[in-house]
XYZ file of C-alpha atoms in Angstrom:
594
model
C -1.432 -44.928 26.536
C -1.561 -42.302 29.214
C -1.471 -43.443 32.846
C -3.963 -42.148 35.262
C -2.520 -39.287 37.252
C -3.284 -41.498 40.651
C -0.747 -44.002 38.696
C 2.257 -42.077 39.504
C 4.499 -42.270 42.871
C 6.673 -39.407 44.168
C 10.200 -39.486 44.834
C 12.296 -36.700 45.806
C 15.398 -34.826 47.574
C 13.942 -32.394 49.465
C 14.864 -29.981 46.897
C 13.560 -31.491 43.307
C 11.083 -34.694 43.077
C 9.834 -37.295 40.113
C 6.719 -39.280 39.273
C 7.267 -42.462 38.718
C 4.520 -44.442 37.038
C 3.031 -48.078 37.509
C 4.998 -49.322 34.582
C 8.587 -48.355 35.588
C 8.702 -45.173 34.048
C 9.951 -42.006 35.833
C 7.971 -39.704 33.564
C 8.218 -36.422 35.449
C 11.528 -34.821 36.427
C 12.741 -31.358 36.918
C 16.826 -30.985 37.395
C 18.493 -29.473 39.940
C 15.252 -28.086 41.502
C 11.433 -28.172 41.519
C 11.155 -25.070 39.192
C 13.902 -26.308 36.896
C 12.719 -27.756 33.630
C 12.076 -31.275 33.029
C 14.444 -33.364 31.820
C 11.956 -35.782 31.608
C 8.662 -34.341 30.460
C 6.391 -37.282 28.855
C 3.759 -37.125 31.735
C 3.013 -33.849 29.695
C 3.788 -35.552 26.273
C 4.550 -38.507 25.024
C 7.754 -40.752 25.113
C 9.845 -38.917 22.647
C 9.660 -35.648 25.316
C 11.862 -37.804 27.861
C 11.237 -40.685 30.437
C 13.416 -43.245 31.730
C 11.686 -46.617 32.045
C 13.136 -49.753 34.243
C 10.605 -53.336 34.253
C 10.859 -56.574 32.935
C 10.867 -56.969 29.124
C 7.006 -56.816 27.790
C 5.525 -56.103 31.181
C 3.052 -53.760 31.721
C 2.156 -52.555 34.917
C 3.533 -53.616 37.976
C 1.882 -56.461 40.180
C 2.003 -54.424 43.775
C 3.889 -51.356 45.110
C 4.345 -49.321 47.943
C 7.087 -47.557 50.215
C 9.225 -49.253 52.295
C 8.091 -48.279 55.887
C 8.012 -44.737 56.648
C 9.847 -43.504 53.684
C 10.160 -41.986 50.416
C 11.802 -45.171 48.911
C 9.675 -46.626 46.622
C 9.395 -50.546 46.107
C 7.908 -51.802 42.560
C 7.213 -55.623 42.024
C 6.335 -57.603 39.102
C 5.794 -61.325 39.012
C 5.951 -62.573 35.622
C 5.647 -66.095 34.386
C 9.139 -66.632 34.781
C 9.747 -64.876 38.026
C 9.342 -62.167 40.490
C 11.765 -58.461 40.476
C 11.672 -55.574 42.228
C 12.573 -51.803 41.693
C 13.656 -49.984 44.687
C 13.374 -46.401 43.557
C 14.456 -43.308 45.605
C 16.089 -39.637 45.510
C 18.588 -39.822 48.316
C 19.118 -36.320 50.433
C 22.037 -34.626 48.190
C 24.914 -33.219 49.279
C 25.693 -30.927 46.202
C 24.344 -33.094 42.709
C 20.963 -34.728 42.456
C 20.741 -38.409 42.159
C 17.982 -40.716 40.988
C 19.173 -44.186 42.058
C 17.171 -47.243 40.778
C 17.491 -50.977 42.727
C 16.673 -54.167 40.712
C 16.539 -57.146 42.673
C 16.054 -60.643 41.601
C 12.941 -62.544 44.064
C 12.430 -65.227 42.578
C 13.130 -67.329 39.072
C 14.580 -65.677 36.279
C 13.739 -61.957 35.086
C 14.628 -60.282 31.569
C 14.913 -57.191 32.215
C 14.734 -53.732 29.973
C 15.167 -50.430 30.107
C 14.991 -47.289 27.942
C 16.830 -43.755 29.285
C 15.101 -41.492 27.068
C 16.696 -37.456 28.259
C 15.187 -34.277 26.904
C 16.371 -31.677 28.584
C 14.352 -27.913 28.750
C 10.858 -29.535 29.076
C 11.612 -32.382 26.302
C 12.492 -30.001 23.905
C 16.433 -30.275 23.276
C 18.236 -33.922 22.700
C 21.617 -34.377 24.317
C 24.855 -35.494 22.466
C 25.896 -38.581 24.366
C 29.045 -40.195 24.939
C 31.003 -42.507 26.632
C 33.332 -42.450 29.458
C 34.839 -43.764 32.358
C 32.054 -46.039 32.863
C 29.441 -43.839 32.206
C 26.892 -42.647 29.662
C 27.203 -38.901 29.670
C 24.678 -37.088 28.323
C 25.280 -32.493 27.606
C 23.260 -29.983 26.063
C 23.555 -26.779 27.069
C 24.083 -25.936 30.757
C 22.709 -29.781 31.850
C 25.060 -32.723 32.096
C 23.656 -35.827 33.314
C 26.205 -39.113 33.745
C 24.693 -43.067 34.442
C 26.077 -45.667 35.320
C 24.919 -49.243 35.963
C 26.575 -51.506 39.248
C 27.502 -53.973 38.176
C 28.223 -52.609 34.265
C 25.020 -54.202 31.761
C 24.815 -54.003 28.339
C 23.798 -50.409 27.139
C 23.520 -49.365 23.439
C 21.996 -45.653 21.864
C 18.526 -46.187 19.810
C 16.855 -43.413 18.462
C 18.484 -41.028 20.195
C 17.992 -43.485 23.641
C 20.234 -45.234 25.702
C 18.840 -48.749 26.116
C 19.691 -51.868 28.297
C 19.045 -55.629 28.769
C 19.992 -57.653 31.503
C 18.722 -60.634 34.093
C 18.257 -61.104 36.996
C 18.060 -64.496 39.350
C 16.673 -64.932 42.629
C 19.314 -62.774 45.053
C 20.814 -60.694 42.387
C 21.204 -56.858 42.270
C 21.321 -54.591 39.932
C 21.799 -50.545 40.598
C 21.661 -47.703 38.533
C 22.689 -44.256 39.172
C 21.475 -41.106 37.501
C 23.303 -37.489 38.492
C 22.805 -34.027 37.121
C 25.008 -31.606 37.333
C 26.418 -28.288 35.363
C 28.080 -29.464 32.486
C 31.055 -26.982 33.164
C 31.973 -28.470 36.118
C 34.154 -31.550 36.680
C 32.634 -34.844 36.632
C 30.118 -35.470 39.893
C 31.229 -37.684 42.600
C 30.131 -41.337 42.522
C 27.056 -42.103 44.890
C 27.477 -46.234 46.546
C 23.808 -46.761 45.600
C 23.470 -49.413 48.376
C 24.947 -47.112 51.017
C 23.036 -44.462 49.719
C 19.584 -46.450 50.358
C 20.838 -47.430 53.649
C 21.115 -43.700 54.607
C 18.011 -42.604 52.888
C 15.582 -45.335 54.951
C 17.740 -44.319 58.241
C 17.183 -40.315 57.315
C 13.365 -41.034 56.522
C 12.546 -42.963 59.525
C 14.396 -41.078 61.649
C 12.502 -37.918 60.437
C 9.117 -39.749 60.757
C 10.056 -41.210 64.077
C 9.621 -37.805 65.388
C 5.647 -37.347 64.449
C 3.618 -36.814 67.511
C 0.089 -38.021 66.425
C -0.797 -41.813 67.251
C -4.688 -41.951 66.541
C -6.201 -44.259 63.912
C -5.613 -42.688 61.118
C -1.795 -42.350 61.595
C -0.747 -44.614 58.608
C -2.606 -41.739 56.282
C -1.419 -38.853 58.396
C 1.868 -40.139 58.755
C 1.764 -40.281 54.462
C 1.042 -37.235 54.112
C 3.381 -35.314 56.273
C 6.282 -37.240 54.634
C 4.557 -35.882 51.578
C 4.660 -32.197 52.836
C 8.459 -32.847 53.420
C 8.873 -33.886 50.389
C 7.585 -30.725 48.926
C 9.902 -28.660 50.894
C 13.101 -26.459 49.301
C 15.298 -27.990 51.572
C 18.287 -25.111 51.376
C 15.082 -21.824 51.957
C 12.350 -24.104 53.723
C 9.702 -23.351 51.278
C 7.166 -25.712 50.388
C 5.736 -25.583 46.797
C 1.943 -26.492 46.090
C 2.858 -29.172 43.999
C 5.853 -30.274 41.966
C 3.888 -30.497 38.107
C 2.694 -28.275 36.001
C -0.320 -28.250 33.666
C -2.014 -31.677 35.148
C -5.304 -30.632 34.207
C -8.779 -30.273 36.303
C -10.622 -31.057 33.624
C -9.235 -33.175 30.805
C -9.198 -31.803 27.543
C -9.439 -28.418 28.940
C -7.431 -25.228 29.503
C -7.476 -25.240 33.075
C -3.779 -26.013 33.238
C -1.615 -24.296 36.036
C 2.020 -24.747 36.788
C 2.328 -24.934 40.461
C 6.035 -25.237 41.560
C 5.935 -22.398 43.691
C 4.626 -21.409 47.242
C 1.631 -20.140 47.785
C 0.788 -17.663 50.795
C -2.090 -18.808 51.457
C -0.890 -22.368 51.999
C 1.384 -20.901 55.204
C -1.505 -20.777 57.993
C -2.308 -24.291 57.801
C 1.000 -25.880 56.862
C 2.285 -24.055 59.915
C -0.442 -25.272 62.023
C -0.226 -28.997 60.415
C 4.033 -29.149 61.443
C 3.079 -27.463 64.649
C 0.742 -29.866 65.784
C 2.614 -33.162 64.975
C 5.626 -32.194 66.532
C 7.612 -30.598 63.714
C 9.415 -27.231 65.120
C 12.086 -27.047 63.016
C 10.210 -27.426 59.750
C 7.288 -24.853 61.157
C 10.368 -22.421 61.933
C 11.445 -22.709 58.543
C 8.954 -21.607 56.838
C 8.315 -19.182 59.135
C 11.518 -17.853 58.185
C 10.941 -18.202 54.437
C 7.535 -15.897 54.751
C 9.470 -13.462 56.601
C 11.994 -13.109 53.563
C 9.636 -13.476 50.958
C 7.188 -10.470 52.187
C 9.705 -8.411 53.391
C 9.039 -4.750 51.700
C 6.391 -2.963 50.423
C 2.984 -3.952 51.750
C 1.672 -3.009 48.423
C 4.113 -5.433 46.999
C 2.792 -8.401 48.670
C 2.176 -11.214 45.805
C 0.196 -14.405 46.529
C 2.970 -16.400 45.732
C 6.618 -16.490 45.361
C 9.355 -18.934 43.954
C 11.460 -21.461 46.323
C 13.840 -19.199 47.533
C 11.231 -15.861 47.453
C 11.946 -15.337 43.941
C 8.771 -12.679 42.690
C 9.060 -12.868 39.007
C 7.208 -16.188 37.549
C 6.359 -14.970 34.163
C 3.824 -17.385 32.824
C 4.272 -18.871 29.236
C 3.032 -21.882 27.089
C 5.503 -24.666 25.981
C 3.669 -25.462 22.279
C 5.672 -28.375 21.387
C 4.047 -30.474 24.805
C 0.667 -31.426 23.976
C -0.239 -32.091 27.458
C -1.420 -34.623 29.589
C -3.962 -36.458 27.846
C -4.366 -33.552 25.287
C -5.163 -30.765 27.776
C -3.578 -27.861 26.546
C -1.565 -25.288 26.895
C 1.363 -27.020 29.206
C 2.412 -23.623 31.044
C 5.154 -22.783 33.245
C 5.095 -19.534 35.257
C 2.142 -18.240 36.935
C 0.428 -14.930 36.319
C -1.719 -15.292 39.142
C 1.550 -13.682 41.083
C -0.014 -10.224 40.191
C -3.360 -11.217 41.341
C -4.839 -8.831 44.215
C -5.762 -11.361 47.244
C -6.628 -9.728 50.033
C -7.274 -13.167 52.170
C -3.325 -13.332 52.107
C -2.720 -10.343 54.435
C -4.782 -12.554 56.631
C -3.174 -15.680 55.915
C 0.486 -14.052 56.724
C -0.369 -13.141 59.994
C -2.529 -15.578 61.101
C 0.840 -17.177 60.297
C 2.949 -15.189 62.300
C 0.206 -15.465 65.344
C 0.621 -18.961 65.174
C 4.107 -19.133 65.014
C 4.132 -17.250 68.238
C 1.395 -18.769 69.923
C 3.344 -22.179 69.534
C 6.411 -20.832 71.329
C 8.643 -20.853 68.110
C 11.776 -18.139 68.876
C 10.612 -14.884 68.399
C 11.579 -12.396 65.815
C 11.332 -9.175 66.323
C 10.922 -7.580 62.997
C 8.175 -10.260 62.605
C 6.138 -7.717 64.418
C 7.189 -4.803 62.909
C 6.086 -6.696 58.812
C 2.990 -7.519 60.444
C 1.830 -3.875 61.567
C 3.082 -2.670 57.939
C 0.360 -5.217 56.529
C -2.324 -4.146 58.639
C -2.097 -0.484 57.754
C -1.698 -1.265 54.090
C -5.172 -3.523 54.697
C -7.005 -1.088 56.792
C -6.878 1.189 53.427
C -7.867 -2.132 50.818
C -10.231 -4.299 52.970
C -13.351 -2.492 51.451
C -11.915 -3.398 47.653
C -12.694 -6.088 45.273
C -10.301 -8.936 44.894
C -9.668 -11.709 42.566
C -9.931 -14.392 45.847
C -8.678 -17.791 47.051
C -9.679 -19.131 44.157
C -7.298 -16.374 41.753
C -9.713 -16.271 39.119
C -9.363 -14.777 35.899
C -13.037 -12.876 35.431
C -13.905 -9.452 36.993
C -13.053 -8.536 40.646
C -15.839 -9.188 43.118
C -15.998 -8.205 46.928
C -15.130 -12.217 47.637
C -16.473 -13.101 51.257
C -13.552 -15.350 52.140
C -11.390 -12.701 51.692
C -13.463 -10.286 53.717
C -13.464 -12.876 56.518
C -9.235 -13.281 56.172
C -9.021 -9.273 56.440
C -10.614 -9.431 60.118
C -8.423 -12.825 61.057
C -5.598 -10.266 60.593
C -7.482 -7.686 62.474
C -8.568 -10.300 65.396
C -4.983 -11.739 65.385
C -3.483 -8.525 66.022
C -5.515 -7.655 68.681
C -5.341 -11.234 70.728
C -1.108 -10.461 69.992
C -1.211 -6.783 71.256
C -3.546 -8.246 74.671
C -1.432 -11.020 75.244
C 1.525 -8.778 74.946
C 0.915 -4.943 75.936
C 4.717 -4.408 75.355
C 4.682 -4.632 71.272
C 3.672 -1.306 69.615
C 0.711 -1.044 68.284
C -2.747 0.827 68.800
C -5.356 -2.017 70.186
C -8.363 0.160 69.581
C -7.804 0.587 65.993
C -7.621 -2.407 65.009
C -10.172 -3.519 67.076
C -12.357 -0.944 65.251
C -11.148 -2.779 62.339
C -12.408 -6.044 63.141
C -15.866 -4.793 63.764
C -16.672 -2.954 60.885
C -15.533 -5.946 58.808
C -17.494 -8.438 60.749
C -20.681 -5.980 60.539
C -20.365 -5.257 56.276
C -19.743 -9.043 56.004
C -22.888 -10.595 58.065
C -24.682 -7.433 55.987
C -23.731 -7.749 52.755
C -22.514 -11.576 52.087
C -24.950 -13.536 53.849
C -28.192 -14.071 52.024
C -30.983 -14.384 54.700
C -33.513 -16.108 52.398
C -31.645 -19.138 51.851
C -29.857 -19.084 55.168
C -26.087 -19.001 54.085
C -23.093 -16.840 53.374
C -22.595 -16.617 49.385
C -19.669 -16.516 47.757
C -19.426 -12.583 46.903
C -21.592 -10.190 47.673
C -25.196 -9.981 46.587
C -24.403 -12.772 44.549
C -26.461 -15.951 44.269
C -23.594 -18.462 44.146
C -22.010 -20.462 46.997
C -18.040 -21.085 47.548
C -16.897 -23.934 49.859
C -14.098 -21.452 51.584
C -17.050 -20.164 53.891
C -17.101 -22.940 55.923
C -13.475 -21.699 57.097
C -15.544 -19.475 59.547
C -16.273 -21.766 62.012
C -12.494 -22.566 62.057
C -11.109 -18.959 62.256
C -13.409 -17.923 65.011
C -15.595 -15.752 62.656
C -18.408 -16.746 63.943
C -19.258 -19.668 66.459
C -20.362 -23.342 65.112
C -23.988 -22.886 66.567
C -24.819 -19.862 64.817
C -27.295 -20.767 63.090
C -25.606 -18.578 59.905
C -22.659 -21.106 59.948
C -25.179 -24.070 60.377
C -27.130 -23.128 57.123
C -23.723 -22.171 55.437
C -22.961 -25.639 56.192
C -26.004 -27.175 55.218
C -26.373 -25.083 52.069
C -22.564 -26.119 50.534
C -23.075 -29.520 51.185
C -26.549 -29.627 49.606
C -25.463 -27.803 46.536
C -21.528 -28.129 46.418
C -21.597 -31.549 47.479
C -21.664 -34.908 45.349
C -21.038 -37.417 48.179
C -18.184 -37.297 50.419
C -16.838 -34.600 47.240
C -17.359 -30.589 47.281
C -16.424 -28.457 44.333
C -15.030 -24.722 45.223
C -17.787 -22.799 43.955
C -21.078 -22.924 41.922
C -20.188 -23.874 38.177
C -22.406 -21.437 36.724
C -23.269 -19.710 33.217
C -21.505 -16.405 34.374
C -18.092 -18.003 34.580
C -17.029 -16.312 37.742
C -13.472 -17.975 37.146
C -13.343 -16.206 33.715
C -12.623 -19.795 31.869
C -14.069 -22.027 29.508
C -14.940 -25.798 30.606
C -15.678 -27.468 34.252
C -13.457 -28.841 37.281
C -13.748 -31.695 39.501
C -14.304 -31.777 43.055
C -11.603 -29.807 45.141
C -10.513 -32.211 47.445
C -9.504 -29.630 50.439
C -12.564 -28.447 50.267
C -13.932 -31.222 51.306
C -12.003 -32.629 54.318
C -13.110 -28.639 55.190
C -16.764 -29.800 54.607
C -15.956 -32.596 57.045
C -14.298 -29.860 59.366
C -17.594 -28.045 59.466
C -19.453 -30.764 60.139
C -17.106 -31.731 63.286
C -17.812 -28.075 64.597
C -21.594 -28.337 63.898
C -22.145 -31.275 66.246
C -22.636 -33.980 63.562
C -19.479 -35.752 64.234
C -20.656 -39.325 63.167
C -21.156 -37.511 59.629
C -17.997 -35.975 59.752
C -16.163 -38.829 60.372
C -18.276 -41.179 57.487
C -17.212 -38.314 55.604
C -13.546 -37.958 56.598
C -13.003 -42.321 56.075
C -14.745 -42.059 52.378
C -12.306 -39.289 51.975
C -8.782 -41.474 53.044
C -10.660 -43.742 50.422
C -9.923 -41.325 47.592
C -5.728 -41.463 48.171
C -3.906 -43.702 45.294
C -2.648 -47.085 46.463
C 0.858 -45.496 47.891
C -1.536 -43.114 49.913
C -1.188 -39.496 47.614
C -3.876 -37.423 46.833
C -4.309 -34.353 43.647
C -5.776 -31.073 44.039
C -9.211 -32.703 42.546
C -11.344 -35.406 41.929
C -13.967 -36.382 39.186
C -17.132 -37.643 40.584
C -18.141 -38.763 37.310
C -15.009 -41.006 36.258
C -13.163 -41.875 39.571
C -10.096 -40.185 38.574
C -7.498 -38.027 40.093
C -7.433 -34.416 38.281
C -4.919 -31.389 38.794
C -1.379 -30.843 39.741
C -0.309 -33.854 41.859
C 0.628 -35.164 44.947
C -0.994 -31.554 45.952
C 0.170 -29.900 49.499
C -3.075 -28.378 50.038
C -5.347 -31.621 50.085
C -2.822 -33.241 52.329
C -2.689 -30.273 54.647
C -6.155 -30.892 55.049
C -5.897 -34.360 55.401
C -3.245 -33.741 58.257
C -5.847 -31.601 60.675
C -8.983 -33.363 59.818
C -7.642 -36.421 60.814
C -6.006 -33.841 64.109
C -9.205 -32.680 65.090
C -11.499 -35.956 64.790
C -9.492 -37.787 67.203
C -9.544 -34.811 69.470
C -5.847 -33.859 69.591
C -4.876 -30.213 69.904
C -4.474 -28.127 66.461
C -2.171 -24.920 66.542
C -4.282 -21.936 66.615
């Protein structure tokens, strides 16, 4: 039976991560980094495309869970009729292999354990010849190797093309196992102490989240979620991918199936701003330093997204032999969207940069010098249509949110060139820039009989990313434009404390078949606007229902379904925790970068 998508935990290295489910089972696992594929692929399958499952023998799910302190160690407990286990679960920081390192511990009583190491390697496609040796199980196809081996040794035997064990456990008794990957040329991986190895990996977490600035009452959630946003970080480039699936679905059953193990753009403004304003320089510098590499060159060349390390080509493809998480397919790796014309991302970059600056990170000259390249390339696109934000696949429409990111870059470079006359660059253009934009904008994409800024122009439907005008500085909070915008989303976006992106509507401006849930950014932006508006008491009702939404270990998807109380899309998602991050920032009234 397939497990919820709000079922799953997340483990990870800082450079790969897996889902592990309620019942033991690491179903989702990509080897040696996030955009590798899966050795274990059954969240988008079934059993047979790879898992490896640890729990007591006939137990379903497990009785409580959650992570030990403020970590990325993940505790799993069952208490059975004849006793209570847990499974300490965790990805410590590598120093050259991967390892997934899995902690059984006798509570109480006496505990049967099984388990069931099921590797497919290229997304569950390709079985492994395994053998003995030296006290492990190896298991090679190809270019993957992956050696386990239990501490102390437990019976193991292959079944149907599986490496199974059985073993107990008494009150006090510990059992590890240790999974590495590595090339299968190479020699054989040095042995991880899995008990060390846990030591170091609580010490490295807590040190890490020892460092977080905020202390309001939502810290436990914010806290969460930043450890969450470091755990989708490349470690070795300092990129931080959107999410590390593929093809979790927004609406089950559907088509709407994305792969999104790469880094987005338009993500950089408010991750920068979210690291900035907890405390986290080095991590903000990072990916600074990653978005200076990955747009480096032709203006014209700038893509929406790139891989971990900058990588531009992502060709998109469908892997037929998956049938997808709960039957929604294609499963598809690679995104086209890459090619996509978004002209909100020339905004996003250097409100980036302006941030960057603005919070006193070192300065890099040639930062300057990308950011002036943009601009010019901009000044001749602004007036274009654009696929948008949202990178949909129908015609090209003159999208207001990207209209309102071409004058942030404008704006931005003007507030850089005042607060620093000795950078080159001609103030007065720009300037000129930003007020043509701002006057075709308040002409041609708000509709003055209903009071609020559409979602293209002379179009009819609505698109939650105008209530980001407030927050750029568009347009004040008490204009009444923004107060109507914000009344007009929430009337006919909204569903409760939920918001959907844009008006699901019989011309398909997304170009797909089928519906989505409720995008949860877009809400904690709702609550945002509501903050700037004056109706705080709403905004905070708003923001608490929201922290209601995250899955018992405190994650959160790219959507929700109203209709079923279920997580939807690519999961744990960077972008709704981003948002969670400066909500919960601004409602207790500490300072926000930018």
């Amino acid at each position: 039976m397939t497990q919820r998508i709000e079922d799953y935990a997340l483990i990870g290295d800082l450079q790969t991560a897996a889902l592990v489910g309620k019942d033991g089972s690491i179903d989702w696992l990509c080897l040696p980094r996030f955009d590798s594929a899966a050795c274990f692929s059954a969240l988008l399958g079934d059993e047979e495309n790879g898992h490896w499952r640890i729990a007591p023998k006939g137990a379903g799910a497990c009785t409580s869970r959650r992570y030990v302190g403020a970590s990325l160690v993940l505790e799993s407990v069952w208490e059975t009729r004849t006793g209570k286990v847990r499974v300490l679960d965790f990805m410590p920081q590598r120093d050259e292999a991967p390892d997934v390192v899995r902690i059984v511990e006798g509570l109480s009583g006496t505990v049967e354990m099984a388990g069931t190491l099921r590797l497919r390697f290229d997304y569950g496609s390709v079985v492994p010849w395994v053998r003995r040796a030296d006290g492990h199980r190896i298991a090679i196809a190809g270019p993957d190797s992956v050696w386990l081996r239990s501490e102390p040794e437990v019976k193991t035997w292959g079944q149907h093309f599986s490496t199974c064990s059985s073993f107990t456990v008494e009150e006090g008794d510990k059992v590890a196992f240790v999974l590495t990957w590595h090339p299968s040329h190479k020699p054989r991986p040095a042995r991880v102490d899995p008990h060390e190895a846990l030591e170091h990996c609580l010490q490295d977490w807590e040190t890490w989240s020892s460092k977080c600035r905020y202390q309001g009452p939502y810290r436990d959630a914010v806290l969460r979620s930043l450890i969450t946003l470091k755990a989708l970080t490349y470690a070795p480039t300092g990129g931080i991918v959107a999410a590390p699936t593929t093809s979790l679905p927004e609406d089950i059953g559907g088509v709407r199936n994305w792969d999104y193990r790469f880094c987005w753009l338009r993500d950089a403004t408010l991750t920068l701003s979210a690291m900035v304003s907890v405390g986290y320089l080095d991590e903000a510098a990072a990916w600074r330093d990653w978005l200076l590499r990955a747009v480096a060159g032709d203006p014209a060349d700038l893509q929406i997204m790139y891989g971990l390390a900058g990588e531009r080509r992502l060709p998109e493809m469908e892997l037929d032999w998956l049938s997808g998480y709960a039957g929604s397919a294609p499963v598809r790796v690679g995104n086209d969207a890459r090619s996509q014309l978004q002209l909100d991302v020339y905004g996003e970059v250097i409100e980036s940069l302006y941030l960057a600056r603005e919070a006193g990170l070192a300065p890099e000259r040639h930062a300057w010098n990308i950011q002036l390249s943009l601009l010019g390339f901009l000044e001749t696109k602004w007036r274009e249509p654009d696929e948008g934000l949202w990178e949909v696949r129908g015609p090209r429409r003159h999208f207001v949110h990207s209209k309102v990111m071409a004058w942030v870059a404008a704006d931005r470079a003007v507030r850089t060139l005042e607060s620093d006359p000795s950078l080159r660059g001609d103030t007065a253009r720009w300037r000129a820039m930003r007020d043509d934009i701002h006057r075709e904008v308040c002409e041609k994409g708000f509709d003055p009989a209903r009071g609020t800024f559409t979602q293209s122009y002379g179009s009819k439907e609505l698109d939650a990313a105008v209530l980001l005008i407030p927050r750029v500085g568009f347009l004040p909070p008490d204009d009444p434009r923004v107060v109507g915008t914000v009344d007009a989303v929430w009337r006919e976006l909204g569903s409760g404390p939920l918001v959907r992106r844009y008006t699901p509507d019989a011309n398909h401006v997304d170009g797909l078949p089928g519906r989505e849930g409720a995008f949860l950014v877009c809400s904690f932006w709702l609550a945002d606007a509501l903050r700037m508006t004056g109706r705080e008491q709403e905004a905070r009702e708003l923001f608490e229902r929201l922290l209601g939404l995250c899955n018992d270990v405190g994650l959160l998807s790219e959507e929700y379904d109203p209709v079923t109380g279920q997580h939807l899309g690519n999961f744990p998602q960077a972008f709704s925790h981003i948002g969670l991050v400066t909500t919960a920032l601004a409602l207790t009234g500490q300072r926000t970068a930018g």
